mmCIF file of C-alpha atoms and ligand atoms in Angstrom:
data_model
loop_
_atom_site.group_PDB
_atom_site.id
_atom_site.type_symbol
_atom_site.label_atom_id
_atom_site.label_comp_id
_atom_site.label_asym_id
_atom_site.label_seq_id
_atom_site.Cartn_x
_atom_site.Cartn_y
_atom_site.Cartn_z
ATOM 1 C CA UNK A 1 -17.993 5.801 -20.249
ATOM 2 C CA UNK A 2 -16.589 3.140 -22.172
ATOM 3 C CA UNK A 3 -12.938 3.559 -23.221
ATOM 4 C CA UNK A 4 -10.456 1.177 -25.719
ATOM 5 C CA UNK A 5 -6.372 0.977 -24.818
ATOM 6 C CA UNK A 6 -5.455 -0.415 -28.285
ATOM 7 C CA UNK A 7 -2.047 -2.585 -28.915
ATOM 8 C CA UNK A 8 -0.687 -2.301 -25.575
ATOM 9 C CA UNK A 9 2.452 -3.555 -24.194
ATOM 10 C CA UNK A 10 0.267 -5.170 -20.533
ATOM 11 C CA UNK A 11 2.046 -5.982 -17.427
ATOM 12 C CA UNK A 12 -0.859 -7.159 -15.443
ATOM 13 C CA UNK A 13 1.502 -7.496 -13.672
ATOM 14 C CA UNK A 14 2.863 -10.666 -15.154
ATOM 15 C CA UNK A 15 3.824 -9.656 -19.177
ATOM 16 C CA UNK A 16 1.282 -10.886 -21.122
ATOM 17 C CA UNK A 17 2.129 -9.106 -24.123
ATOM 18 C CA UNK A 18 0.388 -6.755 -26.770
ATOM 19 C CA UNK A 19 -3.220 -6.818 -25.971
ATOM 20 C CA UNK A 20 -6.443 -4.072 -26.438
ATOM 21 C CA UNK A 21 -8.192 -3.409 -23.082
ATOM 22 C CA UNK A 22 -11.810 -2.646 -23.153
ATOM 23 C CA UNK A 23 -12.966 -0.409 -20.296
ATOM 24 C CA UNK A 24 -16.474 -0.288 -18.976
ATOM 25 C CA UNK A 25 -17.717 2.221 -16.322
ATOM 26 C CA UNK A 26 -14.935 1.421 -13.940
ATOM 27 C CA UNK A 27 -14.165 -1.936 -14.408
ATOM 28 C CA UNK A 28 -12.163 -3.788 -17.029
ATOM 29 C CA UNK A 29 -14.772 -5.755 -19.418
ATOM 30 C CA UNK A 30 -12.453 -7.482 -21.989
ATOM 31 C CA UNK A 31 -8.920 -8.215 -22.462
ATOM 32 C CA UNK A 32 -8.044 -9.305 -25.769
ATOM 33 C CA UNK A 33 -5.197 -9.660 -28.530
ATOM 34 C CA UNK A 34 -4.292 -7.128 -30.048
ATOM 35 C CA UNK A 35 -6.312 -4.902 -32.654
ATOM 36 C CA UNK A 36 -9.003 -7.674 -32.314
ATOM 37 C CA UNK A 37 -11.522 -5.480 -30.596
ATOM 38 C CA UNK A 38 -12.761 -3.081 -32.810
ATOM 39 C CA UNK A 39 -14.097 0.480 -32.142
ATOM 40 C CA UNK A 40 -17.383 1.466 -32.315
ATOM 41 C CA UNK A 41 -19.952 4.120 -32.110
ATOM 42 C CA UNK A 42 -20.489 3.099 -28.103
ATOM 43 C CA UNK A 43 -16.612 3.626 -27.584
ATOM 44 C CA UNK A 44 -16.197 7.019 -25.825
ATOM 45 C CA UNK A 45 -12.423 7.282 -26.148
ATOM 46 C CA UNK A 46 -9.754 5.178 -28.228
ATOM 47 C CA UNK A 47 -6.118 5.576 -27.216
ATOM 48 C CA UNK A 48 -3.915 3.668 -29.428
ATOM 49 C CA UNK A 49 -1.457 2.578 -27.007
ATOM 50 C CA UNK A 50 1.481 1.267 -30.012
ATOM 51 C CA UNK A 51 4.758 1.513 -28.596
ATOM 52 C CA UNK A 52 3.572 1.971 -24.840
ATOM 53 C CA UNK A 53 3.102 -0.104 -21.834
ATOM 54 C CA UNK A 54 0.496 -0.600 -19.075
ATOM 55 C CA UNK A 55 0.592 -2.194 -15.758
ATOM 56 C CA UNK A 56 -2.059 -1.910 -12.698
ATOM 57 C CA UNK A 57 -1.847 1.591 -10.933
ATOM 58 C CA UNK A 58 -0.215 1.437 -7.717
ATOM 59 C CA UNK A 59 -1.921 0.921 -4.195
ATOM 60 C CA UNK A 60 -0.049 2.447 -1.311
ATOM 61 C CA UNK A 61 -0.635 1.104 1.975
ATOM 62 C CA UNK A 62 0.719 3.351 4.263
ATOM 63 C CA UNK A 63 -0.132 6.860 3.772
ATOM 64 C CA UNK A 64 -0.287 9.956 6.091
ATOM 65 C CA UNK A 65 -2.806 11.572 3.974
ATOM 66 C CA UNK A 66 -3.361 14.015 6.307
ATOM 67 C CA UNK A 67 -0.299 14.647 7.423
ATOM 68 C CA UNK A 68 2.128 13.127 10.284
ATOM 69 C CA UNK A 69 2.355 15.005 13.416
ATOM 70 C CA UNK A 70 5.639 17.178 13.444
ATOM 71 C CA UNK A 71 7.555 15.584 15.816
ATOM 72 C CA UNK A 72 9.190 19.080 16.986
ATOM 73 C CA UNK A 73 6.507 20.940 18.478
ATOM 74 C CA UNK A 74 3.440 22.849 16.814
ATOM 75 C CA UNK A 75 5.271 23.998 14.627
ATOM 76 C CA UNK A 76 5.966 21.027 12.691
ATOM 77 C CA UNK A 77 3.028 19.543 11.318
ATOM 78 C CA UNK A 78 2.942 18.128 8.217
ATOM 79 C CA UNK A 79 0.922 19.187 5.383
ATOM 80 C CA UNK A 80 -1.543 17.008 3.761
ATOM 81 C CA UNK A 81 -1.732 15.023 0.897
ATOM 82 C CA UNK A 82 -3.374 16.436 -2.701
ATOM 83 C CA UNK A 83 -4.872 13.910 -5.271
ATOM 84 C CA UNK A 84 -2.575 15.689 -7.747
ATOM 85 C CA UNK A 85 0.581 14.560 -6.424
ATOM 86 C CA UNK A 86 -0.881 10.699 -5.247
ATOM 87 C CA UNK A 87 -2.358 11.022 -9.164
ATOM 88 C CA UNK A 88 0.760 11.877 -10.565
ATOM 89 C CA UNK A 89 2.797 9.303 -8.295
ATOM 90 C CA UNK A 90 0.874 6.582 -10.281
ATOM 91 C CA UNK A 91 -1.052 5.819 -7.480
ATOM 92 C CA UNK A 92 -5.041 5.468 -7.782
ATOM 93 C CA UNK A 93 -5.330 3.120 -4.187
ATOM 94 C CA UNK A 94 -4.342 3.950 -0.774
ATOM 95 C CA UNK A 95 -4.691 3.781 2.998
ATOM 96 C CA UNK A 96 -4.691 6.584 5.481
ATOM 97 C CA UNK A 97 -3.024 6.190 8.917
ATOM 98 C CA UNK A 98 -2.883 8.518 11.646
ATOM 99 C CA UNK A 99 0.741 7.827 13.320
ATOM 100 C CA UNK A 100 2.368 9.755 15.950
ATOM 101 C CA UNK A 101 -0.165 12.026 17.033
ATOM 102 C CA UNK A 102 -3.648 11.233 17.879
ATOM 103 C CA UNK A 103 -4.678 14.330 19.834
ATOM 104 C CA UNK A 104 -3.906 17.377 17.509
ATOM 105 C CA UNK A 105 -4.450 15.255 14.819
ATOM 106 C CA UNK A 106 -7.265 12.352 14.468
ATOM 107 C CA UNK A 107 -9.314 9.466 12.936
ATOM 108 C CA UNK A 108 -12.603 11.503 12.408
ATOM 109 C CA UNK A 109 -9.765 13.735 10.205
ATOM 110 C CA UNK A 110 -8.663 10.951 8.683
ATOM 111 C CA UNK A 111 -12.207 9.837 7.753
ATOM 112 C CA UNK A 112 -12.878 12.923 6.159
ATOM 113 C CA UNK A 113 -9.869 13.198 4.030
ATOM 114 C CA UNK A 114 -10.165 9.817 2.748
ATOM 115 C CA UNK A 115 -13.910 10.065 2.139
ATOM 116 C CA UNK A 116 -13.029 13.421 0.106
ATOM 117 C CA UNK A 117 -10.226 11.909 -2.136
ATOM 118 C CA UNK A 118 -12.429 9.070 -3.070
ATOM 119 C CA UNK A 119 -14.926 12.267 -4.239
ATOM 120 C CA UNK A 120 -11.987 13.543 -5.968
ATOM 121 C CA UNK A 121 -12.245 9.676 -7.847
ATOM 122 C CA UNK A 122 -9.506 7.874 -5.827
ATOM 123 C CA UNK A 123 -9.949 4.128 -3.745
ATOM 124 C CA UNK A 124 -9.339 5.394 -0.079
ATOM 125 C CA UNK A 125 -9.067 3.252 3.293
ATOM 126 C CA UNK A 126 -7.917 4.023 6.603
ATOM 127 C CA UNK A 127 -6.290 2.224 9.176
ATOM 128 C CA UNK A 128 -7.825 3.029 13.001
ATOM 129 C CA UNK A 129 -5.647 3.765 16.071
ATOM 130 C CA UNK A 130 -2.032 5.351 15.831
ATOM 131 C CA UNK A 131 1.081 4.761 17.491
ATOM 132 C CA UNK A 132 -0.013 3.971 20.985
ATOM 133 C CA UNK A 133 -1.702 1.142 23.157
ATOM 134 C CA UNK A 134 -4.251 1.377 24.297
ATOM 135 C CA UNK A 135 -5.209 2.614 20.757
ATOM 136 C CA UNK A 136 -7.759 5.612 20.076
ATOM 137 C CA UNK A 137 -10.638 4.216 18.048
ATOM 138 C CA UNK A 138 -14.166 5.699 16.615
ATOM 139 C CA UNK A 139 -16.420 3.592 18.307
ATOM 140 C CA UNK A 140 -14.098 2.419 21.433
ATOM 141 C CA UNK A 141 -13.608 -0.690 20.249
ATOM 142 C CA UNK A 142 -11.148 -2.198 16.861
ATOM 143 C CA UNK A 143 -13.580 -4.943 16.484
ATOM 144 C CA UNK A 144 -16.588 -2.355 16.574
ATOM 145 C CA UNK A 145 -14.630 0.156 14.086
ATOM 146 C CA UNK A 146 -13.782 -2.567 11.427
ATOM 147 C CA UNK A 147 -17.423 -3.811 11.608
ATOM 148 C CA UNK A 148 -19.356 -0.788 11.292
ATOM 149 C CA UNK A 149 -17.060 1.866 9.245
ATOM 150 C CA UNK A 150 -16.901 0.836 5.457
ATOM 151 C CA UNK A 151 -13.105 2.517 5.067
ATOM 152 C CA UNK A 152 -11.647 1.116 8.171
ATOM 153 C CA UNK A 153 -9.760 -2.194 6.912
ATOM 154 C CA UNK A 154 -7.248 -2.643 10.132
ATOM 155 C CA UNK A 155 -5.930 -0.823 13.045
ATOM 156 C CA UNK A 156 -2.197 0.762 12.573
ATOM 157 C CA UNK A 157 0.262 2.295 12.658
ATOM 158 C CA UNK A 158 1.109 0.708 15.689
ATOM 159 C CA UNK A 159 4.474 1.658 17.304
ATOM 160 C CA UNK A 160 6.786 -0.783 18.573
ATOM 161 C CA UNK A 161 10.840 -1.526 19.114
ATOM 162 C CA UNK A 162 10.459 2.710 18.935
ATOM 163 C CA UNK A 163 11.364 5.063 21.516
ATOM 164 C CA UNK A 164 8.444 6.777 20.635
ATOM 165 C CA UNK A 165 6.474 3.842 20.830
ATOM 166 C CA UNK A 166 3.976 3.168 24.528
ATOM 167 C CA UNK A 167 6.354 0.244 25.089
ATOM 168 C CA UNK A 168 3.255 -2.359 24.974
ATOM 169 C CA UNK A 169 3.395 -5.352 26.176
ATOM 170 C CA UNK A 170 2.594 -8.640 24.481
ATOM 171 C CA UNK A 171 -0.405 -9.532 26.584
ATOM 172 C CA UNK A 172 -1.544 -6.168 25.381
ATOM 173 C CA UNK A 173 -0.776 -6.699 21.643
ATOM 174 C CA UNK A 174 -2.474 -10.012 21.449
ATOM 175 C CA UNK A 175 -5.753 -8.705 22.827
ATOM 176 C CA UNK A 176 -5.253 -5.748 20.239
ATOM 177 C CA UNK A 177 -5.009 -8.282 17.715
ATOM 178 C CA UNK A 178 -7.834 -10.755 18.428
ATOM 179 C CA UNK A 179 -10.170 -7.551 18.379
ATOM 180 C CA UNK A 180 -8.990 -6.378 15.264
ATOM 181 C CA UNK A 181 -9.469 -10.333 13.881
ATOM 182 C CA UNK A 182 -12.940 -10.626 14.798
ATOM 183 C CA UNK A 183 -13.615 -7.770 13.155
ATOM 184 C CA UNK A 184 -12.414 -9.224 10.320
ATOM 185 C CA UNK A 185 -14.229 -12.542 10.523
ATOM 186 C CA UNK A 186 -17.457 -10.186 10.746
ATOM 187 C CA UNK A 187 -16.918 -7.695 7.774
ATOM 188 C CA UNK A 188 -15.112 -9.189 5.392
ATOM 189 C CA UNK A 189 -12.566 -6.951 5.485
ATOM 190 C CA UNK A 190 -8.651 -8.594 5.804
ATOM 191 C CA UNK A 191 -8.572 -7.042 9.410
ATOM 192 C CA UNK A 192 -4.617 -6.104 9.385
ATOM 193 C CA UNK A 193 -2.236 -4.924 12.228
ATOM 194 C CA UNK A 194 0.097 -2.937 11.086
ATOM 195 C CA UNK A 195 3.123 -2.541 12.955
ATOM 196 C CA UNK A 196 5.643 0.782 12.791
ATOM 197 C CA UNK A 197 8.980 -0.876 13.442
ATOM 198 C CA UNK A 198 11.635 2.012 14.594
ATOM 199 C CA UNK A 199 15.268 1.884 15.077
ATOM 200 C CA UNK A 200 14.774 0.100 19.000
ATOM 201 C CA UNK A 201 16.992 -2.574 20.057
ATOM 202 C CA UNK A 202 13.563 -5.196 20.229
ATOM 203 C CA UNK A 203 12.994 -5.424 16.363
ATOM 204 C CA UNK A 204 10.394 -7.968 15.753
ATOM 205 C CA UNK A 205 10.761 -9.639 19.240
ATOM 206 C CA UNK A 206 7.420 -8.830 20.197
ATOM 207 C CA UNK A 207 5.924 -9.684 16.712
ATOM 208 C CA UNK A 208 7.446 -13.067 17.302
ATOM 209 C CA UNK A 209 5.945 -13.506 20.623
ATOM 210 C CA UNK A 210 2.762 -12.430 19.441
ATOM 211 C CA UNK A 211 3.012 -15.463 17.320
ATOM 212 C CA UNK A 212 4.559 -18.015 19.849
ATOM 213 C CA UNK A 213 2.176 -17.196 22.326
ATOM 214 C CA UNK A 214 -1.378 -17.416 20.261
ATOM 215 C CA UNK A 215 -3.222 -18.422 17.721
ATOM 216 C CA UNK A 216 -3.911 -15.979 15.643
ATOM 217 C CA UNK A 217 -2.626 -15.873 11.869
ATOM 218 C CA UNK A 218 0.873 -14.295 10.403
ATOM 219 C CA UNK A 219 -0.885 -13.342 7.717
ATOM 220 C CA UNK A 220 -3.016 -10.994 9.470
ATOM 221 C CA UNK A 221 0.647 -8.696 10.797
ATOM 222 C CA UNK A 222 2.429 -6.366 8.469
ATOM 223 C CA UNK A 223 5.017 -4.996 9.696
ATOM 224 C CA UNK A 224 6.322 -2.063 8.118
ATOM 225 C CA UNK A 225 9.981 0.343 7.394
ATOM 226 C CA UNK A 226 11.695 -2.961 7.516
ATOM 227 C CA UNK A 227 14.590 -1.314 5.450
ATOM 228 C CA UNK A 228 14.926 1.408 7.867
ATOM 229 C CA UNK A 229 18.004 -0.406 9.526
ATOM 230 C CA UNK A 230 20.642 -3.731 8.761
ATOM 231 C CA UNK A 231 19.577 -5.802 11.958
ATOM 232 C CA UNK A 232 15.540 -4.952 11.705
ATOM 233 C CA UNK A 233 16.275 -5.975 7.919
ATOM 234 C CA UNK A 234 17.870 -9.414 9.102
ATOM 235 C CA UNK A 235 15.026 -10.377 10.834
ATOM 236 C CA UNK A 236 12.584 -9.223 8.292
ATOM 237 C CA UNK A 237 14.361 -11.653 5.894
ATOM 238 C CA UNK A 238 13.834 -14.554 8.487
ATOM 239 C CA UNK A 239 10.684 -13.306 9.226
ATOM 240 C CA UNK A 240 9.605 -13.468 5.499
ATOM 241 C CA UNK A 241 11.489 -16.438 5.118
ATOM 242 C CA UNK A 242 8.740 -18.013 7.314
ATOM 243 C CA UNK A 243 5.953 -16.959 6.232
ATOM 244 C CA UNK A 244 5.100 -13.648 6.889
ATOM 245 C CA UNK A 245 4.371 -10.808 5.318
ATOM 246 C CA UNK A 246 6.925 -7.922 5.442
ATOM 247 C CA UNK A 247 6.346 -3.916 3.978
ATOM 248 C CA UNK A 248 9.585 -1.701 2.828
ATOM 249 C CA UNK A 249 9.446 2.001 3.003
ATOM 250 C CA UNK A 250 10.422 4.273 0.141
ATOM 251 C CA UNK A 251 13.076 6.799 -0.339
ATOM 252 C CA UNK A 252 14.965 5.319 2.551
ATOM 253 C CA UNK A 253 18.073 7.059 2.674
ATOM 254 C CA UNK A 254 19.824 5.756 6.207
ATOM 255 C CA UNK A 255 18.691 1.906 6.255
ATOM 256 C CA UNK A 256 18.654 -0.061 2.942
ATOM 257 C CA UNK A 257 17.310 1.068 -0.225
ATOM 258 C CA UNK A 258 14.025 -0.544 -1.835
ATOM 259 C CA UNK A 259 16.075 -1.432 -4.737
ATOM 260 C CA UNK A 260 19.060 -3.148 -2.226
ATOM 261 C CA UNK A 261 16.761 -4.418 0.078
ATOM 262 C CA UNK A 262 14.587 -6.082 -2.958
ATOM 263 C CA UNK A 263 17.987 -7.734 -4.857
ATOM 264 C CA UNK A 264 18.681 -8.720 -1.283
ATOM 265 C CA UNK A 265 14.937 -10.714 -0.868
ATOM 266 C CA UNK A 266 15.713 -12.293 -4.185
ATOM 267 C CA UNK A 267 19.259 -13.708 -3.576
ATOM 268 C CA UNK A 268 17.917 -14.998 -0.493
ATOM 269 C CA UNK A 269 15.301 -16.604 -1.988
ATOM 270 C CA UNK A 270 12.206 -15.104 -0.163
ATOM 271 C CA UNK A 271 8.747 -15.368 -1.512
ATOM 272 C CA UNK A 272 8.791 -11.886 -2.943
ATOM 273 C CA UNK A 273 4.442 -12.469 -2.177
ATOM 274 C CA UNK A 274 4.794 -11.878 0.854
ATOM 275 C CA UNK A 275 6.547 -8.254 0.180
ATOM 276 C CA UNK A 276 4.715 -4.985 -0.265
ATOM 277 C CA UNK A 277 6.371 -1.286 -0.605
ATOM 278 C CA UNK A 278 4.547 1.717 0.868
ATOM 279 C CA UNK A 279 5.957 5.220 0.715
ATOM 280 C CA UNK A 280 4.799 6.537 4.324
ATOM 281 C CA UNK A 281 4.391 9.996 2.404
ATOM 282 C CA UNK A 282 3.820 13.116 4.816
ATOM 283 C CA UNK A 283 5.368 11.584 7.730
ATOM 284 C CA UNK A 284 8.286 13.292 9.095
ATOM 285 C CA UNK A 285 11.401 11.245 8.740
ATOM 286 C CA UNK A 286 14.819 12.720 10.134
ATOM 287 C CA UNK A 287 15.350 13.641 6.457
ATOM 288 C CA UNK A 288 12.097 15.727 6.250
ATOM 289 C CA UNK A 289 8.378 15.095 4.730
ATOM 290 C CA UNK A 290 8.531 11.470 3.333
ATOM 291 C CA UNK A 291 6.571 12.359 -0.466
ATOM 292 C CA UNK A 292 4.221 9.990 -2.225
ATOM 293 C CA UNK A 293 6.366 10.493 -5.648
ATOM 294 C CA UNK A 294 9.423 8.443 -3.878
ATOM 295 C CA UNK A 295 7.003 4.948 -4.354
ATOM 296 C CA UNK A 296 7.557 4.825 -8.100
ATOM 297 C CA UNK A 297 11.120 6.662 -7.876
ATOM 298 C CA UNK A 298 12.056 3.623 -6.224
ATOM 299 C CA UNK A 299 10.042 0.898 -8.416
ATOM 300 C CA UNK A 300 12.142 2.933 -11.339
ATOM 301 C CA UNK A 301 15.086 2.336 -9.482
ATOM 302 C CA UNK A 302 14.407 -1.254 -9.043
ATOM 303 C CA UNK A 303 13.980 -1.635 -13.165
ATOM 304 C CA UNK A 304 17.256 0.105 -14.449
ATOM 305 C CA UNK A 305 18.789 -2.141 -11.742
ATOM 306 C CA UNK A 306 17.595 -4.927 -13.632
ATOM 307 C CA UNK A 307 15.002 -6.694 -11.475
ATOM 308 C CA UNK A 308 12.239 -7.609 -13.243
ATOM 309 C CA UNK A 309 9.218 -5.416 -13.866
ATOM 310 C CA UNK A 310 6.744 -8.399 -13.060
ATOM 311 C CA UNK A 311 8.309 -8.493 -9.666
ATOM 312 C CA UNK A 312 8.411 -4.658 -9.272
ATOM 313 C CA UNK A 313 4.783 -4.255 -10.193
ATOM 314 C CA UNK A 314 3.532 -6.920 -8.020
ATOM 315 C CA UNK A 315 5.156 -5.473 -4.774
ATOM 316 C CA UNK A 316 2.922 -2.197 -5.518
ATOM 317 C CA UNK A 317 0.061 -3.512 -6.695
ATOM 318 C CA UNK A 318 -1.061 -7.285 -6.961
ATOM 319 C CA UNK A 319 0.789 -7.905 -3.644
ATOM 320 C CA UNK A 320 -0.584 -5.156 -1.805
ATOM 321 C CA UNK A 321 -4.333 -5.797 -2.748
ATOM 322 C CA UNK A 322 -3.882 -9.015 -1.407
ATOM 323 C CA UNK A 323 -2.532 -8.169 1.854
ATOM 324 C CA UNK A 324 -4.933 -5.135 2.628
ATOM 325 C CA UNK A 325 -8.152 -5.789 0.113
ATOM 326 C CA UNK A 326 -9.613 -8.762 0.685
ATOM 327 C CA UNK A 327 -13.300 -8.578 -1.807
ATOM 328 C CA UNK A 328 -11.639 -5.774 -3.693
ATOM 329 C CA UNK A 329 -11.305 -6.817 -7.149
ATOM 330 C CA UNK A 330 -7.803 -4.636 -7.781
ATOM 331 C CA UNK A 331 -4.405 -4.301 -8.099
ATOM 332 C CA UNK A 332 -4.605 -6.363 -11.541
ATOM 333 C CA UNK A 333 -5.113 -5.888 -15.072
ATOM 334 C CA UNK A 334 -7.649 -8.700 -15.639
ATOM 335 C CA UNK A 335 -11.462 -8.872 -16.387
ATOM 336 C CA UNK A 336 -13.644 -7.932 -13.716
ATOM 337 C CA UNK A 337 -10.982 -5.924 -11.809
ATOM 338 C CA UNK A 338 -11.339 -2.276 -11.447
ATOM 339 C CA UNK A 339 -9.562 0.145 -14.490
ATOM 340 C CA UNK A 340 -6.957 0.954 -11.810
ATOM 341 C CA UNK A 341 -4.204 1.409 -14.962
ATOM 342 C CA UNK A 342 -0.941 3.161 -15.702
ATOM 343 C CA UNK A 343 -0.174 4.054 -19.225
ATOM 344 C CA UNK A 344 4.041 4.709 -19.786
ATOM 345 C CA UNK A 345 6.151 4.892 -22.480
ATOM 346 C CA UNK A 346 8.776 2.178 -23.072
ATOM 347 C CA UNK A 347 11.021 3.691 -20.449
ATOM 348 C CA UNK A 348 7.899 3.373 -17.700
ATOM 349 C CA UNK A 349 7.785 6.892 -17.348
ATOM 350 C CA UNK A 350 4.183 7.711 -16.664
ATOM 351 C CA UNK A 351 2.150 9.365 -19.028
ATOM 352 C CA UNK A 352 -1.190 8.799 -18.058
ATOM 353 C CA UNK A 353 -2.951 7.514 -14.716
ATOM 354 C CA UNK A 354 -6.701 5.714 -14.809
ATOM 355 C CA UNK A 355 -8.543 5.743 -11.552
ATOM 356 C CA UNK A 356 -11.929 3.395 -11.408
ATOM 357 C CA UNK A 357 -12.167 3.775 -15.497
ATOM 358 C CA UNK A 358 -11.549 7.256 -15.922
ATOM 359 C CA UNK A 359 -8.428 9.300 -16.789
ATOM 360 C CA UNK A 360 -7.155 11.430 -13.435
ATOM 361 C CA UNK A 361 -3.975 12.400 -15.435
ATOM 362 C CA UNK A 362 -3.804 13.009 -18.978
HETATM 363 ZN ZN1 ZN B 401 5.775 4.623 10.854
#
């Protein structure tokens, strides 16, 4: 399938201006001016793209594709998560994580339902463990799990400064966290923790101790619903402010907004690199199933406040691949990369979503 976006307006996510993108199987084989690359028998599908904009398909990092335990009995399970509504989000890349519950829901689930919405022409990966420590794993061991299963690319969500958390201790985090970085040395793979942060008085004490008291790497921690409350926010500035990496949640609604909490980064002059934005869809949140569709509400948000776009893109995209994906050529419109694209109309509303070169919403 080869396919030609003519004359468009292309984040990538820095503007680069009016360009024609030429698509091959699923990667991006040319990026020109535009109207400079004519079309031709081989060309498939032409889409003159005049008046509208593109910029790289989202990745979402922190996804409960199959659905968050209820957290009120058996009763409350969340559903899971349909490649219409990720499609339809704007999102073509994203990782599964199990969270609360690792009994009545688990990783070989997990597995499955990201193996079957990559058949369904998505990018899937999966996080192993859950909330607790010691974590559940496939093969017994993180290092073990990141080596030998393609999709697993860290171990989260792992719950701490949380009631619900299993209150472990740094001795036990560290150890957590060397396994999970030798696996990372040996696959390739970026080999992240990712830490749920709740609403506990510890915020990212034990993050911090984790660093004071070993070697291993900031870059490898992302801790996540940094917005979710003022002083966990605080210290997620600081936190960023040094170095590390730091993930918002979308469609807060009790903490700080995305769009506060990013004008906020900005004044305070983080590196807004180091900041990602997941939605946590299908987890239960205290106001009900988080949704996938709340990730680009919020980057929406974010551009009628007047941030700019490049920034905006980059926290869902750009930023995220190079946090999670090490080796995966995404999150970027450039040649090489896969045709992970968003086509919208001046306004960014989307109109149509490419997954790996081919149209999943048209
Ligand atoms: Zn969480």
């Amino acid at each position: 399938m080869i396919t030609l976006l003519k004359n468009a307006t292309c984040y990538t996510p820095k503007l680069v201006g009016q360009k024609d993108i030429l698509i091959v199987g699923n990667k991006i084989a040319k990026i020109d001016s535009a109207n400079t690359i004519k079309s031709n028998n081989l060309i498939n599908n032409t889409l003159d793209c005049t008046g509208l904009v593109v910029f790289p398909a989202l990745i979402d990092g922190h996804v409960h594709i199959i659905g968050g335990g209820g957290e009120d009995g058996f009763d409350s399970f969340n559903q899971e998560l349909f490649e219409t509504e990720i499609v339809n989000s704007g999102v073509t890349t994203l990782v599964g994580v199990l969270g609360a519950d690792k009994d009545a829901k688990n990783l070989y689930h997990l597995l499955a339902k990201a193996r079957s919405l990559e058949l369904a022409g998505l990018n899937t990966y999966i996080f192993t463990g859950s909330y607790t420590v010691p974590v559940k794993t496939f093969t017994g061991d993180i290092t073990s799990d990141l080596t030998l299963i393609d999709k697993v690319i860290g171990v989260g969500e792992i719950a701490i400064s949380d009631e619900r958390s299993s209150h472990p201790t740094v001795q036990e985090l560290i150890r957590l966290a060397s396994n999970c970085y030798m696996g990372g040395l040996l696959s390739g793979k970026s080999a992240v923790v990712n830490f749920h942060l709740g609403d506990g008085k510890t915020n990212l004490m034990l993050l911090n101790q984790i660093l004071q008291q070993s070697d291993l790497p900031k870059q490898m921690f992302l801790p996540t619903h940094i917005n979710r409350n003022e002083s966990l926010f605080k210290q997620g500035v600081e936190y960023a402010k040094q170095g590390g990496f730091i993930d918002l949640t979308a469609g807060e609604k009790i903490g700080l907004s995305v769009k506060d909490s990013v004008k906020a980064l900005i004044k305070q002059n983080v590196n807004m690199s180091n900041v990602t934005i997941s939605s946590d869809a299908n987890a239960s949140t205290t106001c009900g199933m988080a949704k996938i569709s709340s990730l680009y509400s919020d980057v929406l948000q974010c551009i009628n406040a007047g941030i700019s776009p490049e920034i905006v893109f980059s926290l869902v995209s750009k930023n995220v691949a190079g946090r999670l994906l090490k080796g995966t050529k995404t999150g970027q419109i450039k040649t090489d990369y896969l045709a992970n694209i968003v086509v919208a109309d001046q306004s960014f509303n989307i109109l149509k979503v490419m997954s790996n070169g081919k149209f999943l919403k048209n």
